[in-house]
Coordinates of C-alpha atoms in Angstrom, one line a residue:
M26 CA -0.1 0.0 0.0
S27 CA 1.6 3.5 -1.0
R28 CA 1.9 6.3 1.7
V29 CA -0.6 8.4 -0.1
E30 CA -3.7 6.2 -0.7
Q31 CA -6.3 7.0 -3.2
S32 CA -8.8 8.0 -0.9
P33 CA -11.5 10.6 -0.9
K34 CA -10.9 14.0 1.1
L35 CA -12.9 14.7 3.9
E36 CA -14.4 17.9 3.2
L37 CA -12.5 20.5 4.7
D38 CA -15.7 21.9 6.4
K39 CA -16.0 18.7 8.6
I40 CA -12.3 18.7 9.8
I41 CA -11.7 20.3 13.1
F42 CA -8.0 21.4 12.8
I43 CA -6.7 22.2 16.4
G44 CA -3.7 20.7 17.9
R45 CA -1.8 20.4 21.2
T46 CA 1.7 21.3 21.9
F47 CA 4.7 19.0 22.4
E48 CA 4.5 19.9 26.1
E49 CA 1.1 18.7 26.2
Y50 CA 1.7 15.5 24.7
L51 CA 4.4 14.4 27.2
D52 CA 1.9 15.3 30.0
M53 CA -1.1 13.7 28.3
F54 CA 0.9 10.6 27.6
S55 CA 3.1 10.7 30.9
L56 CA 6.2 10.4 29.0
A57 CA 9.8 11.6 29.0
I58 CA 12.0 12.7 26.2
E59 CA 14.7 10.3 27.4
E60 CA 12.4 7.2 26.9
L61 CA 11.4 8.4 23.4
R62 CA 15.1 8.6 22.1
G63 CA 16.1 5.8 19.6
K64 CA 12.3 4.9 19.1
K65 CA 10.4 5.3 15.9
I66 CA 7.1 6.9 16.8
L67 CA 3.7 7.6 15.2
D68 CA 1.1 10.3 16.1
C69 CA -2.0 9.0 14.9
P70 CA -4.0 11.2 14.3
G71 CA -1.5 14.2 14.4
G72 CA -4.0 17.0 13.3
A73 CA -2.5 20.5 14.1
C74 CA -0.3 19.0 17.0
S75 CA 3.2 20.1 17.2
F76 CA 4.7 17.0 18.6
T77 CA 6.1 15.8 15.3
A78 CA 7.7 19.4 14.5
K79 CA 9.2 19.7 17.9
G80 CA 10.3 16.1 18.5
N81 CA 12.1 15.8 15.5
K82 CA 14.0 19.2 16.3
L83 CA 14.9 17.6 19.6
G84 CA 16.4 14.5 18.0
L85 CA 13.2 12.1 18.1
D86 CA 11.9 10.1 15.1
V87 CA 8.5 11.0 14.8
I88 CA 5.8 10.8 12.1
A89 CA 2.1 12.1 12.2
C90 CA -0.6 10.8 9.9
D91 CA -4.3 12.1 9.5
I92 CA -7.0 12.4 7.1
A93 CA -6.6 16.3 7.2
Y94 CA -3.2 15.9 5.5
Y95 CA -5.0 15.3 2.1
H96 CA -5.7 19.0 2.2
S97 CA -2.8 21.4 1.4
V98 CA -0.8 23.3 4.1
E99 CA -2.3 26.8 3.2
D100 CA -6.0 25.5 3.5
L101 CA -5.3 23.5 6.7
E102 CA -3.4 26.7 8.0
D103 CA -6.7 28.9 7.2
K104 CA -9.0 26.2 8.7
G105 CA -7.1 26.1 12.1
L106 CA -7.1 29.7 12.6
L107 CA -11.1 29.7 12.3
D108 CA -11.3 26.6 14.3
I109 CA -9.3 28.3 17.1
D110 CA -11.4 31.3 17.1
H111 CA -14.6 29.2 17.3
A112 CA -13.1 27.2 20.0
M113 CA -12.5 30.0 22.1
E114 CA -16.0 31.5 21.5
H115 CA -17.3 28.1 22.8
M116 CA -14.8 28.0 25.6
E117 CA -16.5 31.2 27.0
K118 CA -19.8 29.4 27.3
A119 CA -18.6 26.2 28.5
K120 CA -15.6 27.1 30.9
D121 CA -17.1 24.9 33.7
N122 CA -16.5 21.7 31.7
Y123 CA -12.7 22.4 31.9
V124 CA -10.3 22.5 34.6
W125 CA -8.0 25.7 34.4
D126 CA -4.9 24.5 36.1
Y127 CA -3.0 23.9 32.9
F128 CA -4.2 26.7 31.3
K129 CA -4.9 29.6 33.6
N130 CA -7.4 31.3 31.2
I131 CA -8.8 31.4 28.0
E132 CA -5.9 33.7 26.4
G133 CA -3.5 31.3 27.5
L134 CA -5.2 28.4 25.8
K135 CA -5.4 30.3 22.7
T136 CA -1.9 31.1 22.7
Q137 CA -0.8 27.3 23.0
R138 CA -3.3 26.3 20.3
L139 CA -2.1 29.1 17.9
R140 CA 1.7 27.9 18.9
A141 CA 0.8 24.4 18.1
L142 CA -1.0 25.2 14.6
I143 CA 2.3 27.4 13.4
E144 CA 4.7 25.0 14.3
C145 CA 3.0 22.2 12.8
T146 CA 2.3 24.3 9.6
K147 CA 6.0 25.6 9.5
D148 CA 7.3 22.2 9.7
R149 CA 4.8 20.4 7.3
K150 CA 6.0 23.1 4.6
E151 CA 9.4 22.0 5.1
F152 CA 9.1 18.2 5.8
R153 CA 6.3 17.1 4.0
E154 CA 7.2 13.6 4.5
R155 CA 6.7 13.6 8.0
Y156 CA 2.9 14.2 7.5
V157 CA 1.3 11.2 5.7
P158 CA -2.5 11.5 5.0
V159 CA -4.4 8.2 5.9
S160 CA -8.1 7.2 6.1
L161 CA -8.6 5.0 9.3
P162 CA -9.3 2.3 10.2
A163 CA -6.7 1.6 7.3
L164 CA -3.0 2.8 7.7
P165 CA -0.4 2.6 4.7
F166 CA 2.3 1.3 7.0
K167 CA 4.3 -1.8 7.5
D168 CA 3.6 -4.5 10.0
M169 CA 5.3 -3.2 13.4
E170 CA 6.8 -0.4 11.6
F171 CA 6.9 1.9 14.7
D172 CA 7.9 1.3 18.3
I173 CA 5.5 3.7 20.0
L174 CA 2.1 5.0 18.6
L175 CA 0.3 8.1 20.2
S176 CA -3.4 8.8 19.7
A177 CA -4.9 11.8 21.1
H178 CA -8.3 13.1 21.1
F179 CA -9.9 10.8 18.5
L180 CA -10.7 7.4 19.7
F181 CA -13.4 7.7 22.6
T182 CA -13.8 11.2 22.1
Y183 CA -15.9 11.1 19.1
A184 CA -18.1 8.0 20.3
D185 CA -21.1 9.7 19.0
R186 CA -20.0 9.6 15.4
L187 CA -17.5 6.7 15.6
D188 CA -19.2 3.3 16.2
F189 CA -17.8 0.4 18.0
D190 CA -17.0 -1.6 14.9
F191 CA -14.9 1.5 13.7
H192 CA -13.2 1.5 17.2
K193 CA -12.5 -2.2 17.1
R194 CA -11.0 -2.0 13.6
T195 CA -8.9 0.9 14.1
I196 CA -7.4 -0.5 17.6
M197 CA -6.3 -3.6 15.5
E198 CA -4.8 -1.7 13.0
L199 CA -2.8 0.5 15.5
L200 CA -1.7 -2.8 17.0
R201 CA -0.6 -4.1 13.6
V202 CA 1.7 -1.2 12.8
T203 CA 3.2 -1.0 16.4
K204 CA 6.0 -3.2 17.8
E205 CA 6.1 -2.1 21.5
E206 CA 3.1 -0.1 22.8
I207 CA 0.1 2.4 22.3
R208 CA -1.1 5.2 24.3
I209 CA -4.5 6.7 23.9
F210 CA -5.8 9.7 25.6
P211 CA -8.5 10.4 26.9
L212 CA -10.7 7.7 27.9
I213 CA -13.9 10.1 27.6
D214 CA -16.3 11.5 25.1
L215 CA -17.1 15.1 24.4
E216 CA -19.5 15.2 27.2
G217 CA -17.0 13.9 29.6
N218 CA -18.3 10.3 30.1
R219 CA -15.9 7.4 30.0
Y220 CA -16.1 5.6 26.6
E221 CA -19.1 3.2 27.3
H222 CA -17.5 0.2 25.5
L223 CA -14.0 0.6 26.8
D224 CA -14.1 -2.5 28.5
K225 CA -14.9 -4.4 25.3
I226 CA -12.5 -2.7 23.4
I227 CA -9.8 -3.5 25.9
D228 CA -10.5 -7.2 25.6
F229 CA -9.5 -7.4 22.1
P230 CA -5.6 -6.5 22.8
I231 CA -5.7 -8.9 25.7
R232 CA -6.9 -11.8 23.8
I233 CA -3.8 -11.4 21.6
G234 CA -1.5 -11.3 24.5
C235 CA -1.0 -7.5 25.3
K236 CA -1.0 -6.2 28.7
V237 CA -3.6 -3.1 29.2
E238 CA -3.5 -0.5 31.7
E239 CA -5.6 2.6 32.7
V240 CA -3.2 5.1 33.8
K241 CA -3.7 8.5 35.5
V242 CA -1.8 11.1 34.0
P243 CA -0.3 14.7 35.1
Y244 CA -2.9 16.5 32.8
E245 CA -6.5 17.2 33.2
F246 CA -8.2 20.1 30.8
Q247 CA -11.6 18.4 30.0
L248 CA -13.2 17.4 33.4
N249 CA -12.5 13.6 34.0
G250 CA -9.9 13.7 31.3
N251 CA -6.8 12.7 33.2
S252 CA -6.3 9.0 31.9
M253 CA -4.9 7.3 29.2
L254 CA -5.0 3.6 27.9
K255 CA -1.7 1.9 27.7
I256 CA -1.4 -1.1 25.6
T257 CA 1.8 -3.2 25.8
K258 CA 2.4 -5.7 23.1
G259 CA 3.7 -9.0 24.3
K260 CA 7.2 -10.1 23.3

């Protein structure tokens, strides 16, 4: 399968192109830079996050993939700026659904979201090969191509739009391309509720010999969103 599959683009207006910073990733996934050195890492889906951009600057080996990357860098930059503005307007009305320890206020949140978008955009212009367009639940990578796979704010988050079968097939595909471990954050949907089929989802990797843990992390912005799923593959 080629890196850029012949897959219809998701309409740009259906994409929410907002990302998190490198530092947020370390906290969301309870990671230290040193444990990532020498590993091949996939950010799936990467969106407008700056983990790939800054990670590679720090000497890590990171690739991002996302359905959004079928669109041009310029179109996604424009969409990202619009999405950040829209999200900040929403935040004003829904402040109580969030924990304001990590970000002290909406202006601080906006600053970090813009930083992630700018860093991601600049890196994508310079290093296009790091940003692979994909259409989940299929990935154009070899079996066990990556040591570590990180997946943020996609699975479980959109439980109202992505059904159980999609979650199951995606988890199995993530397992196929990963050699050592997968970390998924958060474990709640957009309403702040634990994903209702999480126990059933966990059963699939356990059946093929993986160790699965729900791990508390030093990051909580969305209420109740302070846990990740850590799947360690058997040797």
